[in-house]
């Protein structure tokens, strides 16, 4: 009788590393060997995924799209057999699959910003407005969920946009391997306003930066003063 085996049953591979899967077959004759991934036929594209022989497939740079269950099916006129193994992606730095762009609008309507990130371990996504955590209140809601594809979908929903909601919004996705950031500005038409600037304690001789957290649009000019001295 025919038999087929794939070992190990769970294959852990880091992103961008190669992997080879071999369907170990016993029995004779073997008329055909076919491969499937997640119940769909696996095609030899002679590029990143190649079928070296009918019982060996090779992936030269594993990506998130390669995750899943691989099956080999062995057949002859009188018998058939199959084997399966799961390919699991090892630790990978976060990456964005969806981000947002700069928006300009007048006060009143609602708006939503969204970031979709993946990574292993699953990344945590946080939001900031001009470098400080986005306030979570009855008008501004921050939330996230994990999609069927294993992406973290994180969003900021703002109802009845006000001038003070304007500024630079950033989403940061981080896990044990690394972190990435995406930023986009929300411009809300209205007179300029400046959010309070916190006191800073710095060590003499070291560099630091101070951000003017301004809202309103358009802003024609920003001037800086230190005491009575105009810096710019």
PDB file of C-alpha atoms in Angstrom:
ATOM      1  CA  UNK A   1       0.000   0.000   0.000  1.00  0.00           C
ATOM      2  CA  UNK A   2       0.983   3.620  -0.487  1.00  0.00           C
ATOM      3  CA  UNK A   3       1.940   5.826   2.462  1.00  0.00           C
ATOM      4  CA  UNK A   4       3.087   9.443   2.755  1.00  0.00           C
ATOM      5  CA  UNK A   5       4.708  11.387   5.599  1.00  0.00           C
ATOM      6  CA  UNK A   6       5.745  15.005   6.159  1.00  0.00           C
ATOM      7  CA  UNK A   7       8.087  15.641   9.098  1.00  0.00           C
ATOM      8  CA  UNK A   8       7.994  17.569  11.296  1.00  0.00           C
ATOM      9  CA  UNK A   9       4.271  18.236  11.546  1.00  0.00           C
ATOM     10  CA  UNK A  10       4.937  21.835  12.598  1.00  0.00           C
ATOM     11  CA  UNK A  11       7.711  23.654  10.733  1.00  0.00           C
ATOM     12  CA  UNK A  12       8.923  26.906  12.308  1.00  0.00           C
ATOM     13  CA  UNK A  13      10.789  29.211   9.906  1.00  0.00           C
ATOM     14  CA  UNK A  14      11.941  32.809  10.348  1.00  0.00           C
ATOM     15  CA  UNK A  15      10.873  35.356   7.749  1.00  0.00           C
ATOM     16  CA  UNK A  16      13.032  35.610   4.603  1.00  0.00           C
ATOM     17  CA  UNK A  17      14.725  32.272   5.377  1.00  0.00           C
ATOM     18  CA  UNK A  18      14.560  29.249   3.019  1.00  0.00           C
ATOM     19  CA  UNK A  19      12.677  26.042   3.763  1.00  0.00           C
ATOM     20  CA  UNK A  20      12.327  22.673   2.033  1.00  0.00           C
ATOM     21  CA  UNK A  21       9.373  20.302   2.418  1.00  0.00           C
ATOM     22  CA  UNK A  22       9.794  16.644   1.426  1.00  0.00           C
ATOM     23  CA  UNK A  23       6.949  14.201   1.044  1.00  0.00           C
ATOM     24  CA  UNK A  24       8.389  10.855   2.167  1.00  0.00           C
ATOM     25  CA  UNK A  25       6.649   8.203   0.086  1.00  0.00           C
ATOM     26  CA  UNK A  26       6.642   4.422   0.349  1.00  0.00           C
ATOM     27  CA  UNK A  27       4.817   1.905  -1.806  1.00  0.00           C
ATOM     28  CA  UNK A  28       4.809   1.194  -5.526  1.00  0.00           C
ATOM     29  CA  UNK A  29       3.873   2.245  -8.132  1.00  0.00           C
ATOM     30  CA  UNK A  30       3.469   6.004  -7.632  1.00  0.00           C
ATOM     31  CA  UNK A  31       1.508   7.460 -10.530  1.00  0.00           C
ATOM     32  CA  UNK A  32       1.140  11.026  -9.253  1.00  0.00           C
ATOM     33  CA  UNK A  33       2.161  13.364  -6.438  1.00  0.00           C
ATOM     34  CA  UNK A  34       0.276  16.625  -5.990  1.00  0.00           C
ATOM     35  CA  UNK A  35       0.712  19.425  -3.458  1.00  0.00           C
ATOM     36  CA  UNK A  36      -1.867  21.713  -1.879  1.00  0.00           C
ATOM     37  CA  UNK A  37      -1.670  24.636   0.536  1.00  0.00           C
ATOM     38  CA  UNK A  38      -4.706  25.449   2.647  1.00  0.00           C
ATOM     39  CA  UNK A  39      -6.816  23.157   0.386  1.00  0.00           C
ATOM     40  CA  UNK A  40      -5.716  24.979  -2.797  1.00  0.00           C
ATOM     41  CA  UNK A  41      -3.417  23.612  -5.490  1.00  0.00           C
ATOM     42  CA  UNK A  42       0.188  24.728  -4.991  1.00  0.00           C
ATOM     43  CA  UNK A  43       1.672  26.037  -8.225  1.00  0.00           C
ATOM     44  CA  UNK A  44       5.353  25.910  -9.149  1.00  0.00           C
ATOM     45  CA  UNK A  45       6.122  29.497 -10.160  1.00  0.00           C
ATOM     46  CA  UNK A  46       9.824  28.685 -10.787  1.00  0.00           C
ATOM     47  CA  UNK A  47      10.713  31.684  -8.657  1.00  0.00           C
ATOM     48  CA  UNK A  48      10.349  31.983  -4.908  1.00  0.00           C
ATOM     49  CA  UNK A  49       8.379  28.717  -4.611  1.00  0.00           C
ATOM     50  CA  UNK A  50       9.845  25.861  -6.661  1.00  0.00           C
ATOM     51  CA  UNK A  51       9.088  22.182  -7.055  1.00  0.00           C
ATOM     52  CA  UNK A  52      12.541  20.580  -7.113  1.00  0.00           C
ATOM     53  CA  UNK A  53      11.084  17.128  -7.751  1.00  0.00           C
ATOM     54  CA  UNK A  54       7.527  15.924  -7.589  1.00  0.00           C
ATOM     55  CA  UNK A  55       7.964  15.080  -3.888  1.00  0.00           C
ATOM     56  CA  UNK A  56      10.093  18.109  -2.813  1.00  0.00           C
ATOM     57  CA  UNK A  57       9.130  21.794  -2.757  1.00  0.00           C
ATOM     58  CA  UNK A  58      11.468  24.643  -1.834  1.00  0.00           C
ATOM     59  CA  UNK A  59      10.677  28.211  -0.751  1.00  0.00           C
ATOM     60  CA  UNK A  60      13.764  30.399  -0.952  1.00  0.00           C
ATOM     61  CA  UNK A  61      12.449  33.337   1.105  1.00  0.00           C
ATOM     62  CA  UNK A  62       9.546  32.617   3.429  1.00  0.00           C
ATOM     63  CA  UNK A  63       6.963  35.375   3.817  1.00  0.00           C
ATOM     64  CA  UNK A  64       3.709  35.755   5.710  1.00  0.00           C
ATOM     65  CA  UNK A  65       1.775  34.539   2.655  1.00  0.00           C
ATOM     66  CA  UNK A  66       3.548  31.168   2.961  1.00  0.00           C
ATOM     67  CA  UNK A  67       2.042  30.387   6.373  1.00  0.00           C
ATOM     68  CA  UNK A  68      -0.469  27.566   6.380  1.00  0.00           C
ATOM     69  CA  UNK A  69      -1.046  23.831   6.040  1.00  0.00           C
ATOM     70  CA  UNK A  70       0.769  21.989   3.243  1.00  0.00           C
ATOM     71  CA  UNK A  71      -0.477  18.617   1.970  1.00  0.00           C
ATOM     72  CA  UNK A  72       1.000  16.076  -0.406  1.00  0.00           C
ATOM     73  CA  UNK A  73      -1.289  13.550  -2.128  1.00  0.00           C
ATOM     74  CA  UNK A  74       0.083  10.299  -3.555  1.00  0.00           C
ATOM     75  CA  UNK A  75      -1.942   8.123  -5.929  1.00  0.00           C
ATOM     76  CA  UNK A  76      -1.852   5.085  -8.161  1.00  0.00           C
ATOM     77  CA  UNK A  77      -4.603   3.114  -9.853  1.00  0.00           C
ATOM     78  CA  UNK A  78      -5.465   1.149  -6.704  1.00  0.00           C
ATOM     79  CA  UNK A  79      -4.502   3.292  -3.721  1.00  0.00           C
ATOM     80  CA  UNK A  80      -3.912   6.796  -2.388  1.00  0.00           C
ATOM     81  CA  UNK A  81      -2.288   8.428   0.637  1.00  0.00           C
ATOM     82  CA  UNK A  82      -1.744  11.908   1.982  1.00  0.00           C
ATOM     83  CA  UNK A  83       0.343  13.779   4.550  1.00  0.00           C
ATOM     84  CA  UNK A  84       0.213  17.294   5.975  1.00  0.00           C
ATOM     85  CA  UNK A  85       2.384  19.743   7.900  1.00  0.00           C
ATOM     86  CA  UNK A  86       1.888  23.303   9.122  1.00  0.00           C
ATOM     87  CA  UNK A  87       4.374  26.029   8.213  1.00  0.00           C
ATOM     88  CA  UNK A  88       4.597  28.608  11.010  1.00  0.00           C
ATOM     89  CA  UNK A  89       6.407  31.916  10.710  1.00  0.00           C
ATOM     90  CA  UNK A  90       9.045  32.610  13.371  1.00  0.00           C
ATOM     91  CA  UNK A  91       9.721  35.969  15.001  1.00  0.00           C
ATOM     92  CA  UNK A  92       9.338  38.903  12.609  1.00  0.00           C
ATOM     93  CA  UNK A  93       9.430  42.660  13.056  1.00  0.00           C
ATOM     94  CA  UNK A  94       6.130  44.511  12.599  1.00  0.00           C
ATOM     95  CA  UNK A  95       5.077  45.692   9.156  1.00  0.00           C
ATOM     96  CA  UNK A  96       2.158  47.861   8.062  1.00  0.00           C
ATOM     97  CA  UNK A  97      -0.357  46.648   5.490  1.00  0.00           C
ATOM     98  CA  UNK A  98      -2.681  49.633   5.767  1.00  0.00           C
ATOM     99  CA  UNK A  99      -2.081  53.215   6.875  1.00  0.00           C
ATOM    100  CA  UNK A 100      -3.773  56.610   6.604  1.00  0.00           C
ATOM    101  CA  UNK A 101      -2.980  59.854   4.818  1.00  0.00           C
ATOM    102  CA  UNK A 102      -3.162  63.541   5.708  1.00  0.00           C
ATOM    103  CA  UNK A 103      -6.718  64.869   5.925  1.00  0.00           C
ATOM    104  CA  UNK A 104      -8.083  68.412   5.834  1.00  0.00           C
ATOM    105  CA  UNK A 105     -11.676  69.223   6.790  1.00  0.00           C
ATOM    106  CA  UNK A 106     -13.934  71.690   8.550  1.00  0.00           C
ATOM    107  CA  UNK A 107     -15.271  71.180  12.080  1.00  0.00           C
ATOM    108  CA  UNK A 108     -18.329  68.965  12.468  1.00  0.00           C
ATOM    109  CA  UNK A 109     -18.059  65.645  10.603  1.00  0.00           C
ATOM    110  CA  UNK A 110     -16.643  62.378  11.908  1.00  0.00           C
ATOM    111  CA  UNK A 111     -13.325  60.890  10.841  1.00  0.00           C
ATOM    112  CA  UNK A 112     -11.450  57.627  11.336  1.00  0.00           C
ATOM    113  CA  UNK A 113      -7.746  56.773  11.087  1.00  0.00           C
ATOM    114  CA  UNK A 114      -6.689  53.141  10.746  1.00  0.00           C
ATOM    115  CA  UNK A 115      -3.451  51.144  10.765  1.00  0.00           C
ATOM    116  CA  UNK A 116      -3.176  47.408  10.032  1.00  0.00           C
ATOM    117  CA  UNK A 117       0.008  45.708  11.230  1.00  0.00           C
ATOM    118  CA  UNK A 118       1.381  42.180  11.357  1.00  0.00           C
ATOM    119  CA  UNK A 119       4.373  40.571  13.045  1.00  0.00           C
ATOM    120  CA  UNK A 120       5.408  37.689  15.272  1.00  0.00           C
ATOM    121  CA  UNK A 121       4.819  37.992  18.170  1.00  0.00           C
ATOM    122  CA  UNK A 122       1.646  39.923  17.390  1.00  0.00           C
ATOM    123  CA  UNK A 123       2.521  43.626  17.640  1.00  0.00           C
ATOM    124  CA  UNK A 124       0.937  46.092  20.025  1.00  0.00           C
ATOM    125  CA  UNK A 125      -0.303  49.263  18.322  1.00  0.00           C
ATOM    126  CA  UNK A 126      -0.417  52.586  20.177  1.00  0.00           C
ATOM    127  CA  UNK A 127      -1.536  56.036  19.024  1.00  0.00           C
ATOM    128  CA  UNK A 128      -0.250  59.520  19.751  1.00  0.00           C
ATOM    129  CA  UNK A 129      -1.265  63.078  18.889  1.00  0.00           C
ATOM    130  CA  UNK A 130       1.680  65.456  18.600  1.00  0.00           C
ATOM    131  CA  UNK A 131       3.820  63.022  20.572  1.00  0.00           C
ATOM    132  CA  UNK A 132       1.374  62.399  23.441  1.00  0.00           C
ATOM    133  CA  UNK A 133      -1.224  59.610  23.880  1.00  0.00           C
ATOM    134  CA  UNK A 134      -4.460  60.240  21.989  1.00  0.00           C
ATOM    135  CA  UNK A 135      -7.122  61.228  24.547  1.00  0.00           C
ATOM    136  CA  UNK A 136      -9.861  58.606  24.907  1.00  0.00           C
ATOM    137  CA  UNK A 137     -13.184  60.297  25.702  1.00  0.00           C
ATOM    138  CA  UNK A 138     -16.824  60.391  24.617  1.00  0.00           C
ATOM    139  CA  UNK A 139     -15.860  61.825  21.190  1.00  0.00           C
ATOM    140  CA  UNK A 140     -12.519  60.107  20.594  1.00  0.00           C
ATOM    141  CA  UNK A 141     -12.310  56.314  20.693  1.00  0.00           C
ATOM    142  CA  UNK A 142      -9.188  54.182  20.272  1.00  0.00           C
ATOM    143  CA  UNK A 143      -9.568  50.447  19.676  1.00  0.00           C
ATOM    144  CA  UNK A 144      -8.221  47.417  17.851  1.00  0.00           C
ATOM    145  CA  UNK A 145      -8.970  43.808  16.928  1.00  0.00           C
ATOM    146  CA  UNK A 146      -7.222  40.895  15.208  1.00  0.00           C
ATOM    147  CA  UNK A 147      -8.435  40.072  11.693  1.00  0.00           C
ATOM    148  CA  UNK A 148      -8.888  36.606  10.209  1.00  0.00           C
ATOM    149  CA  UNK A 149      -5.527  37.078   8.449  1.00  0.00           C
ATOM    150  CA  UNK A 150      -3.775  37.646  11.768  1.00  0.00           C
ATOM    151  CA  UNK A 151      -3.328  41.415  11.328  1.00  0.00           C
ATOM    152  CA  UNK A 152      -3.864  43.851  14.179  1.00  0.00           C
ATOM    153  CA  UNK A 153      -6.421  46.411  12.960  1.00  0.00           C
ATOM    154  CA  UNK A 154      -6.153  49.531  15.120  1.00  0.00           C
ATOM    155  CA  UNK A 155      -8.180  52.708  14.734  1.00  0.00           C
ATOM    156  CA  UNK A 156      -8.934  56.148  16.107  1.00  0.00           C
ATOM    157  CA  UNK A 157     -12.543  57.270  15.607  1.00  0.00           C
ATOM    158  CA  UNK A 158     -13.386  60.940  16.160  1.00  0.00           C
ATOM    159  CA  UNK A 159     -16.985  62.147  16.136  1.00  0.00           C
ATOM    160  CA  UNK A 160     -17.911  65.813  15.644  1.00  0.00           C
ATOM    161  CA  UNK A 161     -14.384  66.940  14.801  1.00  0.00           C
ATOM    162  CA  UNK A 162     -13.227  70.112  16.550  1.00  0.00           C
ATOM    163  CA  UNK A 163     -10.324  72.465  15.908  1.00  0.00           C
ATOM    164  CA  UNK A 164      -8.435  71.063  18.899  1.00  0.00           C
ATOM    165  CA  UNK A 165      -8.488  67.589  17.290  1.00  0.00           C
ATOM    166  CA  UNK A 166      -6.029  68.795  14.656  1.00  0.00           C
ATOM    167  CA  UNK A 167      -2.381  67.783  14.791  1.00  0.00           C
ATOM    168  CA  UNK A 168       0.037  65.007  13.866  1.00  0.00           C
ATOM    169  CA  UNK A 169      -1.420  61.539  14.517  1.00  0.00           C
ATOM    170  CA  UNK A 170       0.997  58.607  14.750  1.00  0.00           C
ATOM    171  CA  UNK A 171       0.441  54.878  15.078  1.00  0.00           C
ATOM    172  CA  UNK A 172       3.331  52.772  16.397  1.00  0.00           C
ATOM    173  CA  UNK A 173       3.434  48.976  16.071  1.00  0.00           C
ATOM    174  CA  UNK A 174       5.982  47.210  18.273  1.00  0.00           C
ATOM    175  CA  UNK A 175       6.869  43.705  19.380  1.00  0.00           C
ATOM    176  CA  UNK A 176       9.959  41.995  20.817  1.00  0.00           C
ATOM    177  CA  UNK A 177      11.734  42.190  17.445  1.00  0.00           C
ATOM    178  CA  UNK A 178      11.259  45.860  16.554  1.00  0.00           C
ATOM    179  CA  UNK A 179       8.897  48.744  15.964  1.00  0.00           C
ATOM    180  CA  UNK A 180       7.627  50.889  13.091  1.00  0.00           C
ATOM    181  CA  UNK A 181       5.795  54.210  12.963  1.00  0.00           C
ATOM    182  CA  UNK A 182       3.431  55.938  10.558  1.00  0.00           C
ATOM    183  CA  UNK A 183       2.260  59.538  10.888  1.00  0.00           C
ATOM    184  CA  UNK A 184      -0.255  61.752   9.133  1.00  0.00           C
ATOM    185  CA  UNK A 185      -1.642  65.176   9.924  1.00  0.00           C
ATOM    186  CA  UNK A 186      -5.264  66.121  10.553  1.00  0.00           C
ATOM    187  CA  UNK A 187      -5.903  69.730   9.561  1.00  0.00           C
ATOM    188  CA  UNK A 188      -9.116  71.297  10.877  1.00  0.00           C
ATOM    189  CA  UNK A 189     -10.055  74.737   9.570  1.00  0.00           C
ATOM    190  CA  UNK A 190     -10.152  77.354  12.301  1.00  0.00           C
ATOM    191  CA  UNK A 191      -8.098  79.891  14.271  1.00  0.00           C
ATOM    192  CA  UNK A 192      -4.734  78.745  15.654  1.00  0.00           C
ATOM    193  CA  UNK A 193      -4.484  77.232  19.112  1.00  0.00           C
ATOM    194  CA  UNK A 194      -1.501  75.897  21.052  1.00  0.00           C
ATOM    195  CA  UNK A 195      -1.677  72.952  23.421  1.00  0.00           C
ATOM    196  CA  UNK A 196       0.131  73.412  26.757  1.00  0.00           C
ATOM    197  CA  UNK A 197       3.856  72.698  26.615  1.00  0.00           C
ATOM    198  CA  UNK A 198       5.080  70.557  29.526  1.00  0.00           C
ATOM    199  CA  UNK A 199       8.174  71.478  31.523  1.00  0.00           C
ATOM    200  CA  UNK A 200      11.340  69.640  30.475  1.00  0.00           C
ATOM    201  CA  UNK A 201      14.317  68.524  32.547  1.00  0.00           C
ATOM    202  CA  UNK A 202      17.478  67.919  30.517  1.00  0.00           C
ATOM    203  CA  UNK A 203      21.144  67.232  31.224  1.00  0.00           C
ATOM    204  CA  UNK A 204      23.540  70.055  30.377  1.00  0.00           C
ATOM    205  CA  UNK A 205      25.469  69.381  27.191  1.00  0.00           C
ATOM    206  CA  UNK A 206      22.929  66.957  25.743  1.00  0.00           C
ATOM    207  CA  UNK A 207      20.612  67.625  22.800  1.00  0.00           C
ATOM    208  CA  UNK A 208      16.853  67.933  23.153  1.00  0.00           C
ATOM    209  CA  UNK A 209      13.882  69.062  21.082  1.00  0.00           C
ATOM    210  CA  UNK A 210      10.730  70.997  21.924  1.00  0.00           C
ATOM    211  CA  UNK A 211       7.590  70.654  19.822  1.00  0.00           C
ATOM    212  CA  UNK A 212       5.019  73.379  19.332  1.00  0.00           C
ATOM    213  CA  UNK A 213       1.761  71.418  19.532  1.00  0.00           C
ATOM    214  CA  UNK A 214      -0.432  73.588  17.361  1.00  0.00           C
ATOM    215  CA  UNK A 215      -3.907  73.114  15.879  1.00  0.00           C
ATOM    216  CA  UNK A 216      -6.035  75.216  13.556  1.00  0.00           C
ATOM    217  CA  UNK A 217      -5.705  75.584   9.799  1.00  0.00           C
ATOM    218  CA  UNK A 218      -4.141  77.119   7.855  1.00  0.00           C
ATOM    219  CA  UNK A 219      -1.172  78.149  10.007  1.00  0.00           C
ATOM    220  CA  UNK A 220       0.778  80.927   8.285  1.00  0.00           C
ATOM    221  CA  UNK A 221       3.603  81.323  10.789  1.00  0.00           C
ATOM    222  CA  UNK A 222       4.944  79.916  14.059  1.00  0.00           C
ATOM    223  CA  UNK A 223       7.218  82.111  16.188  1.00  0.00           C
ATOM    224  CA  UNK A 224       9.367  81.005  19.126  1.00  0.00           C
ATOM    225  CA  UNK A 225      10.332  83.125  22.123  1.00  0.00           C
ATOM    226  CA  UNK A 226      12.621  82.483  25.102  1.00  0.00           C
ATOM    227  CA  UNK A 227      11.848  84.984  27.788  1.00  0.00           C
ATOM    228  CA  UNK A 228      11.670  88.234  25.840  1.00  0.00           C
ATOM    229  CA  UNK A 229      14.027  87.025  23.129  1.00  0.00           C
ATOM    230  CA  UNK A 230      12.488  86.109  19.771  1.00  0.00           C
ATOM    231  CA  UNK A 231      14.195  82.952  18.496  1.00  0.00           C
ATOM    232  CA  UNK A 232      12.374  82.682  15.183  1.00  0.00           C
TER     233      UNK A 232
END
